[in-house]
Coordinates of N, CA and C in Angstrom, one line a residue:
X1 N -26.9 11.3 0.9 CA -26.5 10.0 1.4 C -26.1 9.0 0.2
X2 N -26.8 9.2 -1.0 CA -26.3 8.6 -2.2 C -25.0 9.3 -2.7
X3 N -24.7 9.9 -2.7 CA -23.7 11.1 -3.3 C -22.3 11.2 -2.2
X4 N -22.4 11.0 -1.1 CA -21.5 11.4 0.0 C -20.4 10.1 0.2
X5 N -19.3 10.2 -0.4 CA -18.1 9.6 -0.7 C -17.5 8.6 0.9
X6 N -17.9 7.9 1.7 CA -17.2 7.5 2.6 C -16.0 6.9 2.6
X7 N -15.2 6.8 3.7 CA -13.8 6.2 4.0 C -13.9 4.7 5.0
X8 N -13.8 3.9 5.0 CA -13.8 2.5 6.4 C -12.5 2.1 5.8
X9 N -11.8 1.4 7.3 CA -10.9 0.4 7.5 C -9.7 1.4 7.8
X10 N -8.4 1.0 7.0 CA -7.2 1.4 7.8 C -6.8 2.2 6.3
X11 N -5.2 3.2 6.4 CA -4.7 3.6 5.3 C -4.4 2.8 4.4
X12 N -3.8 1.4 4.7 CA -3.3 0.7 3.7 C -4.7 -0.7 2.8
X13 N -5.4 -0.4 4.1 CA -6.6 -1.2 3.5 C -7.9 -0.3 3.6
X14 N -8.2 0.2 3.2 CA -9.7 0.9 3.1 C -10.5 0.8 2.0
X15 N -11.6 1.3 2.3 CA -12.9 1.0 0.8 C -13.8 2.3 0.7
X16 N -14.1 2.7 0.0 CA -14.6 3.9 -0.2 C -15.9 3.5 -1.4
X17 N -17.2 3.8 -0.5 CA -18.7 3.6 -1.0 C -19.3 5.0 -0.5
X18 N -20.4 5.1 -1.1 CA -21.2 5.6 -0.8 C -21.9 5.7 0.8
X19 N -22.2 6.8 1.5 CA -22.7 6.2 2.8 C -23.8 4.9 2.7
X20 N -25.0 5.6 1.7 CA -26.1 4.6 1.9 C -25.6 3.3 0.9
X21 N -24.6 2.8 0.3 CA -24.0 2.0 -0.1 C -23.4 0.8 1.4
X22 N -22.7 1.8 2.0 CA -22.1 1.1 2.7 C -23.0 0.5 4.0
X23 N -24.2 1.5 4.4 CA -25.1 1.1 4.7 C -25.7 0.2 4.8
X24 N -26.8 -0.2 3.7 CA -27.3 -1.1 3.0 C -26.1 -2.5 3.5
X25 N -25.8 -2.5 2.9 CA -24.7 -3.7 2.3 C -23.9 -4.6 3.9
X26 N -23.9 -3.6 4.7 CA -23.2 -3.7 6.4 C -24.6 -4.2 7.1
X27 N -25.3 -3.3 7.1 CA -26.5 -3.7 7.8 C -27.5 -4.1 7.2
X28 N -27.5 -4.8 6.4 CA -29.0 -5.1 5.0 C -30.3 -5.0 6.6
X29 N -30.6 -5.3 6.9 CA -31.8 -5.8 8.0 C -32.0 -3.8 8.4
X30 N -31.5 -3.4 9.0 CA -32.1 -1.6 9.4 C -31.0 -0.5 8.1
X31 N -30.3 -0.8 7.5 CA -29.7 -0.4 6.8 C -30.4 1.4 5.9
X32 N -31.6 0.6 5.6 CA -32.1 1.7 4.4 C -33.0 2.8 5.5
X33 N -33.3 2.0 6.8 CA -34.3 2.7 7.9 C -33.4 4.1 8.1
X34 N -31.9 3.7 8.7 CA -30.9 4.7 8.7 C -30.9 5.5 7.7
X35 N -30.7 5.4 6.5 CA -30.4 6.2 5.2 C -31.9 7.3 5.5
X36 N -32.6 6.6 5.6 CA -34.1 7.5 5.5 C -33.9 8.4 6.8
X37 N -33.6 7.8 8.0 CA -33.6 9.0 9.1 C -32.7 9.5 9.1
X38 N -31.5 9.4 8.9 CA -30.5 10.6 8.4 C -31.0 11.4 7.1
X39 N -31.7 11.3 6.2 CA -32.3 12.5 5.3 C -33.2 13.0 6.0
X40 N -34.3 12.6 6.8 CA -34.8 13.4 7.6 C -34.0 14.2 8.8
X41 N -33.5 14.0 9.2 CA -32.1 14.5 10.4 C -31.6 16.2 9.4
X42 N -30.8 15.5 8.6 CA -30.6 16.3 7.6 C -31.5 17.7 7.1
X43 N -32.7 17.3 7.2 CA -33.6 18.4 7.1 C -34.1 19.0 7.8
X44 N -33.9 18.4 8.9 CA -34.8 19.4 10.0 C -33.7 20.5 10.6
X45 N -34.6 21.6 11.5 CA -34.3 22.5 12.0 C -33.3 22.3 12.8
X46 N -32.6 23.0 13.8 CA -31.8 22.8 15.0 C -33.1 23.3 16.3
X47 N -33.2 22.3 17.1 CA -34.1 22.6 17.8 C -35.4 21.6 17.7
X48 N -35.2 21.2 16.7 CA -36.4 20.2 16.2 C -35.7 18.7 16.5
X49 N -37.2 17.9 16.5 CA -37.3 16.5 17.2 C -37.8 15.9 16.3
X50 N -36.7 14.9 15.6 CA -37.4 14.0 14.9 C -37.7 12.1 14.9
X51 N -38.9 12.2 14.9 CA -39.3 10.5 15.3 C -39.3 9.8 13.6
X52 N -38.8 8.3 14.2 CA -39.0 7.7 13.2 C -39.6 6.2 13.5
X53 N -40.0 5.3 13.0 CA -40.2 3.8 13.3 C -39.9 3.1 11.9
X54 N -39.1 2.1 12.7 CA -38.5 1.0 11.8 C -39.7 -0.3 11.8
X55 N -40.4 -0.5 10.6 CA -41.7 -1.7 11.1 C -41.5 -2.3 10.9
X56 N -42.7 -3.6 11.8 CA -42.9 -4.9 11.5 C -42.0 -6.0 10.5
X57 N -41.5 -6.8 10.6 CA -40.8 -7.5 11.7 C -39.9 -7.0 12.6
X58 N -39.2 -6.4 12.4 CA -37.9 -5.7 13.4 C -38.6 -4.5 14.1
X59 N -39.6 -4.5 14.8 CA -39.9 -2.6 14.9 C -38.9 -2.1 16.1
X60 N -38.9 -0.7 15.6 CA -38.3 -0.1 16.7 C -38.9 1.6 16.5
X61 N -38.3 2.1 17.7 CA -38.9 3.6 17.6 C -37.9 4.2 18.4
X62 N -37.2 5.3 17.3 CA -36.0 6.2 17.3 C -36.5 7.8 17.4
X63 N -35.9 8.3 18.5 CA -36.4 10.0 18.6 C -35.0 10.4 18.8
X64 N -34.7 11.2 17.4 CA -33.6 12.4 17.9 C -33.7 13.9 18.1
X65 N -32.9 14.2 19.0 CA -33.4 15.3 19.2 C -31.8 16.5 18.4
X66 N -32.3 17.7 17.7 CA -31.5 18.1 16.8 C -30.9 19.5 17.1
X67 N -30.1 19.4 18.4 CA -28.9 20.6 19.0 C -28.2 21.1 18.4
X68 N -27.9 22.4 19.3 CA -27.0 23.2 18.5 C -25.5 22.8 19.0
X69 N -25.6 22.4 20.0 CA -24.2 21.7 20.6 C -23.9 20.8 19.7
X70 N -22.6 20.2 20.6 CA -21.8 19.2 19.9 C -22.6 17.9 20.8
X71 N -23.8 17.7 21.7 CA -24.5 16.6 22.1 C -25.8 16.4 21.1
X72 N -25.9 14.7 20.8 CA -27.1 14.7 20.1 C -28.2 13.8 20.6
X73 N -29.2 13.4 21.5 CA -29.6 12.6 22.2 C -30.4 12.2 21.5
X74 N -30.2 10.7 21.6 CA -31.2 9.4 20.8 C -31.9 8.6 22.1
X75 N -33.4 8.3 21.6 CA -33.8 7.9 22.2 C -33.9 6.5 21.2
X76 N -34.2 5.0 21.4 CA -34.3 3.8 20.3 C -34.8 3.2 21.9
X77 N -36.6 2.6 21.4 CA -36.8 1.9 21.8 C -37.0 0.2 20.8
X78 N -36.5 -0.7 21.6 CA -36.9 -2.3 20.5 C -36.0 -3.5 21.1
X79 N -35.9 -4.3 20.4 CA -35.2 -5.2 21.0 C -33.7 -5.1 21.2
X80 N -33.0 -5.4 22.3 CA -31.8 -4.7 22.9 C -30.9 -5.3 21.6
X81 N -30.9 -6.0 20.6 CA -29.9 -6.4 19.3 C -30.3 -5.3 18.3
X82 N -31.5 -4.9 18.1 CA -31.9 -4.2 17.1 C -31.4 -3.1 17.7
X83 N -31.6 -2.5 18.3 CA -30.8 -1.1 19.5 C -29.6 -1.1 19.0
X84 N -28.9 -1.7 19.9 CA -27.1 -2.1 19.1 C -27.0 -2.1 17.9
X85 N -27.5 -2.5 17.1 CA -27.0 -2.4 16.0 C -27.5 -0.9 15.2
X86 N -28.8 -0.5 15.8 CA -28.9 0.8 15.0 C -27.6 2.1 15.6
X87 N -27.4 1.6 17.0 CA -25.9 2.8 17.6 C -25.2 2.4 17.0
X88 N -24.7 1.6 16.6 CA -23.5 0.7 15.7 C -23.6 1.9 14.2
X89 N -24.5 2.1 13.6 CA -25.1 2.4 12.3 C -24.6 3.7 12.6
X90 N -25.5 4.6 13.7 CA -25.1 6.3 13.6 C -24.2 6.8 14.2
X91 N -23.1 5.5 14.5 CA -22.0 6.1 15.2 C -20.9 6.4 14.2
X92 N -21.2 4.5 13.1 CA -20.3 5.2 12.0 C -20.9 6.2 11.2
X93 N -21.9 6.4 10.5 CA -22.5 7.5 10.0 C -21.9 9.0 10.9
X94 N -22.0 8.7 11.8 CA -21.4 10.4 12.3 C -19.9 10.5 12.0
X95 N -19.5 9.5 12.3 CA -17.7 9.7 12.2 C -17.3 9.7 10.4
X96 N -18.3 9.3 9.7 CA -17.8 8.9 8.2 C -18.1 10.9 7.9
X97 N -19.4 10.7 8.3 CA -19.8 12.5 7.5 C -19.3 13.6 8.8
X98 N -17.8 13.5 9.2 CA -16.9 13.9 9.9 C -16.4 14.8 8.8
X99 N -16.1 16.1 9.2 CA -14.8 17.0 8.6 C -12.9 16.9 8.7
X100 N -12.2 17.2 7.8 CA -11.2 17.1 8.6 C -10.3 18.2 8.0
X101 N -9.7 19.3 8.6 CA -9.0 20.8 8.3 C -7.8 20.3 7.6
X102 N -7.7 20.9 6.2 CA -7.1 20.9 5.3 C -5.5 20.9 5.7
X103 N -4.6 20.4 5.1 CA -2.8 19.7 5.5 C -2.3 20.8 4.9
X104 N -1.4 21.2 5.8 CA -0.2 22.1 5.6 C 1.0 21.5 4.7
X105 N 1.2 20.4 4.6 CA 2.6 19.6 4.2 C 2.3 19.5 2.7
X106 N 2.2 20.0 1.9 CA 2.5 19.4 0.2 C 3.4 18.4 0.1
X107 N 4.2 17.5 0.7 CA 4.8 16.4 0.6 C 4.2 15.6 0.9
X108 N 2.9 15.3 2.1 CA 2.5 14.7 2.2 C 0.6 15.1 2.5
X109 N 0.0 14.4 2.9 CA -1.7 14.3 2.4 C -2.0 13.5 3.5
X110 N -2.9 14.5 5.0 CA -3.7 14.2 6.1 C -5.2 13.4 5.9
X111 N -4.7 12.1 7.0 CA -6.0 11.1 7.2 C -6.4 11.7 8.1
X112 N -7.6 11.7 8.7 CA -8.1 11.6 9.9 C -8.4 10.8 10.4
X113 N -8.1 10.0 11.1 CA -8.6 8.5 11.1 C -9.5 8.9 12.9
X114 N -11.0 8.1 12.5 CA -12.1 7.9 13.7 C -12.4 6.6 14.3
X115 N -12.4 7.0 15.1 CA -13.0 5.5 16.1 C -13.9 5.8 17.1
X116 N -15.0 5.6 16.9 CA -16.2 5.9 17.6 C -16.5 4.5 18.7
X117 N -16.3 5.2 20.1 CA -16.3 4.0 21.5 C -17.6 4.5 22.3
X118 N -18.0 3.4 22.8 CA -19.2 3.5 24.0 C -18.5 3.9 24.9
X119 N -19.0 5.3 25.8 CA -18.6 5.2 27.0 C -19.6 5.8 28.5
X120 N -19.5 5.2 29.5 CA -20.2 5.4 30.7 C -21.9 4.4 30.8
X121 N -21.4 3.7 30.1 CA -22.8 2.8 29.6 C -23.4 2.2 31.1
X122 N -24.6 2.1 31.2 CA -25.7 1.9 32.3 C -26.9 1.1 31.8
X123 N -26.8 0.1 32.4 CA -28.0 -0.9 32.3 C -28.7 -0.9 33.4
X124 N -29.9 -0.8 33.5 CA -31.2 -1.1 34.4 C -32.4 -2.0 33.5
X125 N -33.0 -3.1 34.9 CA -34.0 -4.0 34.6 C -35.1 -3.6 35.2
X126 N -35.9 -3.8 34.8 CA -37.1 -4.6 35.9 C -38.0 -5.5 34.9
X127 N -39.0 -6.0 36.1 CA -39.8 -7.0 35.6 C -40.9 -7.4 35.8
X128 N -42.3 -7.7 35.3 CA -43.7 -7.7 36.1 C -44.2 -9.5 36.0
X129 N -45.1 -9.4 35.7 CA -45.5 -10.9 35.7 C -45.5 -11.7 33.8
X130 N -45.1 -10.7 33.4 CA -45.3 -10.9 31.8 C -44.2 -10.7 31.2
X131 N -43.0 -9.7 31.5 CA -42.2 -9.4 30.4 C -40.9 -8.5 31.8
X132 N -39.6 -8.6 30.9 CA -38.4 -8.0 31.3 C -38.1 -6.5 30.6
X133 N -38.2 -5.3 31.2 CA -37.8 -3.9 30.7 C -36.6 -3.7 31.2
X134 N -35.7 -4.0 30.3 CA -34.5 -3.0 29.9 C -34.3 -2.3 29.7
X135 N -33.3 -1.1 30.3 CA -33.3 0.7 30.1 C -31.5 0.7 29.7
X136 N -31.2 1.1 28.8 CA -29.5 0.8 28.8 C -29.3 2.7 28.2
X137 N -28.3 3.3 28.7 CA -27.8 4.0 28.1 C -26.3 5.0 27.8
X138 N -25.8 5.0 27.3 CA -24.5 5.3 26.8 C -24.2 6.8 26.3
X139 N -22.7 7.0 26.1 CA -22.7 8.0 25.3 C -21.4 7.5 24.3
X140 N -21.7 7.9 23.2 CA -20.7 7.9 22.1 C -19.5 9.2 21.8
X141 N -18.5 8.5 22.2 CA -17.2 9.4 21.7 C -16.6 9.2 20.7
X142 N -15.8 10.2 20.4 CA -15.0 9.7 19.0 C -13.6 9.9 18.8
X143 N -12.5 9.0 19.2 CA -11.3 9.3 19.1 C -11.0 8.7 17.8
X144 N -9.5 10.7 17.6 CA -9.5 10.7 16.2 C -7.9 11.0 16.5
X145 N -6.9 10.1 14.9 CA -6.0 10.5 15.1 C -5.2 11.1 13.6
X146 N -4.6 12.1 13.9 CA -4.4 12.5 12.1 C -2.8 11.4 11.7
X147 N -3.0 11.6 10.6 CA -2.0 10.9 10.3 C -1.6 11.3 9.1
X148 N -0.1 11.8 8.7 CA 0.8 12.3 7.9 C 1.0 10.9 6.8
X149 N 0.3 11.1 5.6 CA 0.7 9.8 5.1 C 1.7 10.1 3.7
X150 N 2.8 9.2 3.1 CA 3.6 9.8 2.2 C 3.0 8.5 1.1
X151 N 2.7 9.9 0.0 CA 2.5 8.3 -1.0 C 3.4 7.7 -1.8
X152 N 4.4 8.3 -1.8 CA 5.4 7.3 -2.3 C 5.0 5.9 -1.5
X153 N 4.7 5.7 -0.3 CA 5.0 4.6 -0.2 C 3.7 3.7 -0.4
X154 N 4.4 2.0 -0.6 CA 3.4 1.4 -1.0 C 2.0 1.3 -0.5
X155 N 1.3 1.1 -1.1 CA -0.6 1.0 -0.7 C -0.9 2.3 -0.1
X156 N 0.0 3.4 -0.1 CA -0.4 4.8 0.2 C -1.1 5.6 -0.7
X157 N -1.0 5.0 -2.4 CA -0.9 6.2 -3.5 C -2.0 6.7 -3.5
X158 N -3.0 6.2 -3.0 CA -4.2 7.0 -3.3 C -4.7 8.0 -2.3
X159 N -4.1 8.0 -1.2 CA -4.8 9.4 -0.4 C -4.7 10.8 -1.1
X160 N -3.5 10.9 -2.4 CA -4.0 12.3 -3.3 C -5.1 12.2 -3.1
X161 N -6.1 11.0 -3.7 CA -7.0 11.0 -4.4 C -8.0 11.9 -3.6
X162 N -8.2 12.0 -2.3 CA -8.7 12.5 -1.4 C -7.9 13.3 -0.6
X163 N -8.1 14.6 -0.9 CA -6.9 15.8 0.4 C -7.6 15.9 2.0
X164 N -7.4 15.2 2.6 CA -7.5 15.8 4.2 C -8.8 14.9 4.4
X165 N -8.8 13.7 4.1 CA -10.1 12.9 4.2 C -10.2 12.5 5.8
X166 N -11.8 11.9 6.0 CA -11.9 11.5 6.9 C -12.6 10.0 7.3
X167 N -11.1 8.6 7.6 CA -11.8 7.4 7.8 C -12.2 7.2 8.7
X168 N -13.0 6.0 9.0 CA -13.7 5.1 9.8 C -13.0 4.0 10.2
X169 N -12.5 3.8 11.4 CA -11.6 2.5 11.8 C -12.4 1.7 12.8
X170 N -12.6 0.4 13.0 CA -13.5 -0.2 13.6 C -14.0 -1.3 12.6
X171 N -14.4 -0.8 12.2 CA -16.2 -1.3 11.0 C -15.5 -2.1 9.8
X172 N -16.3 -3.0 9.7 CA -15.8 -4.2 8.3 C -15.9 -3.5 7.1
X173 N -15.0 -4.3 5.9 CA -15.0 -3.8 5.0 C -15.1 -5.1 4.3
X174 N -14.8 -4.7 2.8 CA -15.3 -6.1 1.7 C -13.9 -7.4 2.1
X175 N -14.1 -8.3 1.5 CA -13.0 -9.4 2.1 C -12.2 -9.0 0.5
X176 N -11.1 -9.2 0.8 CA -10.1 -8.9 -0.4 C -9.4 -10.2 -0.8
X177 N -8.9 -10.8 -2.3 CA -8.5 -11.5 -2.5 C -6.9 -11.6 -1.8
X178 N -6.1 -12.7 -1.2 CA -4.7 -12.7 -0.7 C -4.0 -11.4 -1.3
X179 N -3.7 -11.4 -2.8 CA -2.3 -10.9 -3.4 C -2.9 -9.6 -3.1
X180 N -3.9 -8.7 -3.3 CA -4.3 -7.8 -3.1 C -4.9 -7.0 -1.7
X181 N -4.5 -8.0 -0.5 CA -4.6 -7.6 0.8 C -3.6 -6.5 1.0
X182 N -3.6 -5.2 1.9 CA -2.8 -4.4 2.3 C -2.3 -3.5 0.9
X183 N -3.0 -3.2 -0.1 CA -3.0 -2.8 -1.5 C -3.4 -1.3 -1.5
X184 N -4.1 -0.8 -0.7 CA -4.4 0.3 -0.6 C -6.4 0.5 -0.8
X185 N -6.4 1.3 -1.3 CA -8.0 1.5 -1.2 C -8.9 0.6 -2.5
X186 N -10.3 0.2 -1.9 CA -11.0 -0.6 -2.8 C -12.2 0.5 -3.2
X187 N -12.5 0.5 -4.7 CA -13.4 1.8 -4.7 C -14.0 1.1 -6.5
X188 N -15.3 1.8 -6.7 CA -15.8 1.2 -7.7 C -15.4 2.4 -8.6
X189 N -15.4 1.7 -9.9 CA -14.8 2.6 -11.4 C -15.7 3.9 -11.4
X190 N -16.9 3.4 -10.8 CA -17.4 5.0 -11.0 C -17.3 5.9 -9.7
X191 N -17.1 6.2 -8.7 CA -16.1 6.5 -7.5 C -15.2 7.1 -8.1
X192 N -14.6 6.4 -8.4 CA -13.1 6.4 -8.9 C -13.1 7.5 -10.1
X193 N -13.7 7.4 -11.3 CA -13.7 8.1 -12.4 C -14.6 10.1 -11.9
X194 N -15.5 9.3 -10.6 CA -16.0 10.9 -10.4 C -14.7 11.8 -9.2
X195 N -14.2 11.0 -8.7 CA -13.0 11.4 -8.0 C -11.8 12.5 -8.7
X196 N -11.6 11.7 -9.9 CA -10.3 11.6 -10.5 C -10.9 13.0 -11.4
X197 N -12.0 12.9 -11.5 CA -12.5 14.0 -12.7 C -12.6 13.5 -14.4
X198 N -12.6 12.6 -14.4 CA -12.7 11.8 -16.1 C -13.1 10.3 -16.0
X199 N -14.2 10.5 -17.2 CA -14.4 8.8 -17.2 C -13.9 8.0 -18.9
X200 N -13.0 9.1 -19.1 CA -12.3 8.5 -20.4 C -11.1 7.5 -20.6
X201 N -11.2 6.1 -20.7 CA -10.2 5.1 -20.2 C -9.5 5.6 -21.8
X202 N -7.8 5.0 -21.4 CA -6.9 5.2 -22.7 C -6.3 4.2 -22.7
X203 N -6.0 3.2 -23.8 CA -5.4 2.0 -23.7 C -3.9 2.7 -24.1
X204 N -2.5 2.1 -23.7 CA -1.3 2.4 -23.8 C -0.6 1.2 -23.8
X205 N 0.0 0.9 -24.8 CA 0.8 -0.2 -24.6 C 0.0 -1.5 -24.1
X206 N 0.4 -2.3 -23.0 CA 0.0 -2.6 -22.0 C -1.2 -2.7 -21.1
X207 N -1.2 -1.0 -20.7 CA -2.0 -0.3 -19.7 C -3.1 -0.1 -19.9
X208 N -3.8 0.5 -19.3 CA -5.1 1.2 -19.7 C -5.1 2.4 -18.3
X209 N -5.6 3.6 -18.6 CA -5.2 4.6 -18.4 C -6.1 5.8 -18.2
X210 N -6.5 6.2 -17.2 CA -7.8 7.0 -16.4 C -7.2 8.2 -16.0
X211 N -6.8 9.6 -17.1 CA -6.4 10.8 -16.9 C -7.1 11.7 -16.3
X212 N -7.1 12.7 -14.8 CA -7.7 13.8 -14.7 C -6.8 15.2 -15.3
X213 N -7.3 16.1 -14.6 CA -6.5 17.1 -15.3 C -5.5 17.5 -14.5
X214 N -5.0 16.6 -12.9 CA -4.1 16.8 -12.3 C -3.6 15.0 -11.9
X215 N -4.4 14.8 -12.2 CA -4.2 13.0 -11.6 C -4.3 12.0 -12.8
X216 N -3.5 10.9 -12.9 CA -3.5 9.8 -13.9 C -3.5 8.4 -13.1
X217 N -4.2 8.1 -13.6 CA -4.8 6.2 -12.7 C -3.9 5.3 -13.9
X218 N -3.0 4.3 -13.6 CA -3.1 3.5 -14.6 C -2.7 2.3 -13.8
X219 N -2.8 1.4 -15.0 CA -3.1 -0.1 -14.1 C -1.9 -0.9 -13.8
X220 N -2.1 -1.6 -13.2 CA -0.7 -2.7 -12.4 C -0.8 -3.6 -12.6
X221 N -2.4 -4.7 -12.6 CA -2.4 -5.9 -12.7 C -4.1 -5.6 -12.8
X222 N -4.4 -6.8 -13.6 CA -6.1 -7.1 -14.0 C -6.1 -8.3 -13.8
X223 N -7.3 -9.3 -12.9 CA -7.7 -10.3 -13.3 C -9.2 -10.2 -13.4
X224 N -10.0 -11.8 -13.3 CA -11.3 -11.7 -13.5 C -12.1 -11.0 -12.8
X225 N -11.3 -10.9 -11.6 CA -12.5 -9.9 -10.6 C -11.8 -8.6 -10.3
X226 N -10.4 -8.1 -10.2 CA -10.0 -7.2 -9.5 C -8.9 -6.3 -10.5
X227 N -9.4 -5.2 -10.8 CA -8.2 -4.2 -11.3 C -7.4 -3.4 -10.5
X228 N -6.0 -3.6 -10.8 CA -5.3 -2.8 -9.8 C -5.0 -1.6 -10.4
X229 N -4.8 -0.4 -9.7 CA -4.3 0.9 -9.9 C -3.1 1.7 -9.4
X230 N -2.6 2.5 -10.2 CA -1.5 2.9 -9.4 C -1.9 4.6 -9.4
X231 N -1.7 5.5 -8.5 CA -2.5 7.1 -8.8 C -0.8 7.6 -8.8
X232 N -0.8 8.5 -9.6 CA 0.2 9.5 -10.1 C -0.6 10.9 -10.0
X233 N 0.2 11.7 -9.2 CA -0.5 13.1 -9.0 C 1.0 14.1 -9.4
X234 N -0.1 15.5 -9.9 CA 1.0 16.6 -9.9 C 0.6 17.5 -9.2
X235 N 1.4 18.3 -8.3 CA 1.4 18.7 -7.3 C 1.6 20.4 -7.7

């Protein structure tokens, strides 16, 4: 979950963190609870049931159960905001740590792009002399669409960077300064330098200059907060 490269937003605008990065940071309030029950998820058997509780002040109590199918049944009991927001959480988590089958086209470099929707959702009430029980339940789909992207073109260059990746569309990403809106992908130097395969910057002229041994990063524009990149690949 520390280690696992994610994709959010669109081709020409996306950000690339860490799951439990983007985690954290999207949901600060259940954020790290997720990170923990997806490593537990992660470990268990197929066939095995695993409980977790999120405590005091927010509590909740999550049971998944861990199939061999393509169904995965969650049970979250808590307050109907806290609920929502933890499906919110493992819907992107499932579509982020999504696969996507390797691109035929050497001209161009396959998105997969995901969009995880509620569907067939059912609410039931009742009520006694003390309190209201809510029963709500749903299933999560995930429509996906590939997408042939050419990087010559602008705010495309970096899908080399990733062959046959798989985004997340829906879900917020960092707010970008104007000039650098629709720029392409936002990713931190060290992301970036374990991607590329080198963390040896080269000053040139001008530039400054991030070589792998098939890929070269170099810069466009720098200010106080934002370095731009341009990716050059050999194919």
């Amino acid at each position: 979950m520390h280690r696992v490269v994610c994709l959010t937003g669109a081709a020409n605008e996306a950000q690339a963190a860490t799951a439990s990065e983007y985690l954290l940071k999207t949901w600060p309030t259940t954020g790290q609870d997720v990170v923990s029950l997806a490593e537990q998820l992660i470990a268990a058997s197929q066939g095995e049931s695993v409980q977790y509780q999120i405590p005091e002040p927010h509590r909740a109590d999550i049971l998944v159960s861990v199939r061999q199918d393509s169904v995965c049944p969650i049970t979250i009991t808590g307050r109907p905001s806290l609920v929502a927001e933890i499906i919110e959480e493992l819907a992107w988590l499932t579509s982020a740590l999504s696969t996507s089958p390797p691109h035929q086209d050497v001209t161009t470099n396959d998105i997969t792009v995901i969009v995880p929707r509620a569907a067939d959702l059912s609410i039931t009430s009742s009520e006694d002399y003390t309190s209201v029980v809510m029963r709500a339940s749903c299933r999560v789909r995930f429509a996906s669409e590939r997408l042939a992207i050419d990087t010559a073109t602008n705010g495309f260059c970096w899908s080399s960077l990733l062959d046959s990746a798989t985004m997340v569309s829906g879900y917020p990403i960092l707010n970008r300064d104007e000039y650098v809106r629709k720029s392409g992908l936002e990713v931190t130097l060290v992301i970036m330098s374990h991607l590329i395969g080198s963390n040896e910057l080269v000053k040139f002229d001008d530039m400054i200059i991030l070589k792998g041994s098939s890929k070269l990063l170099v810069t466009t524009s720098i200010t106080e907060s934002t370095v731009t990149w341009h990716l050059l690949s050999r194919r």
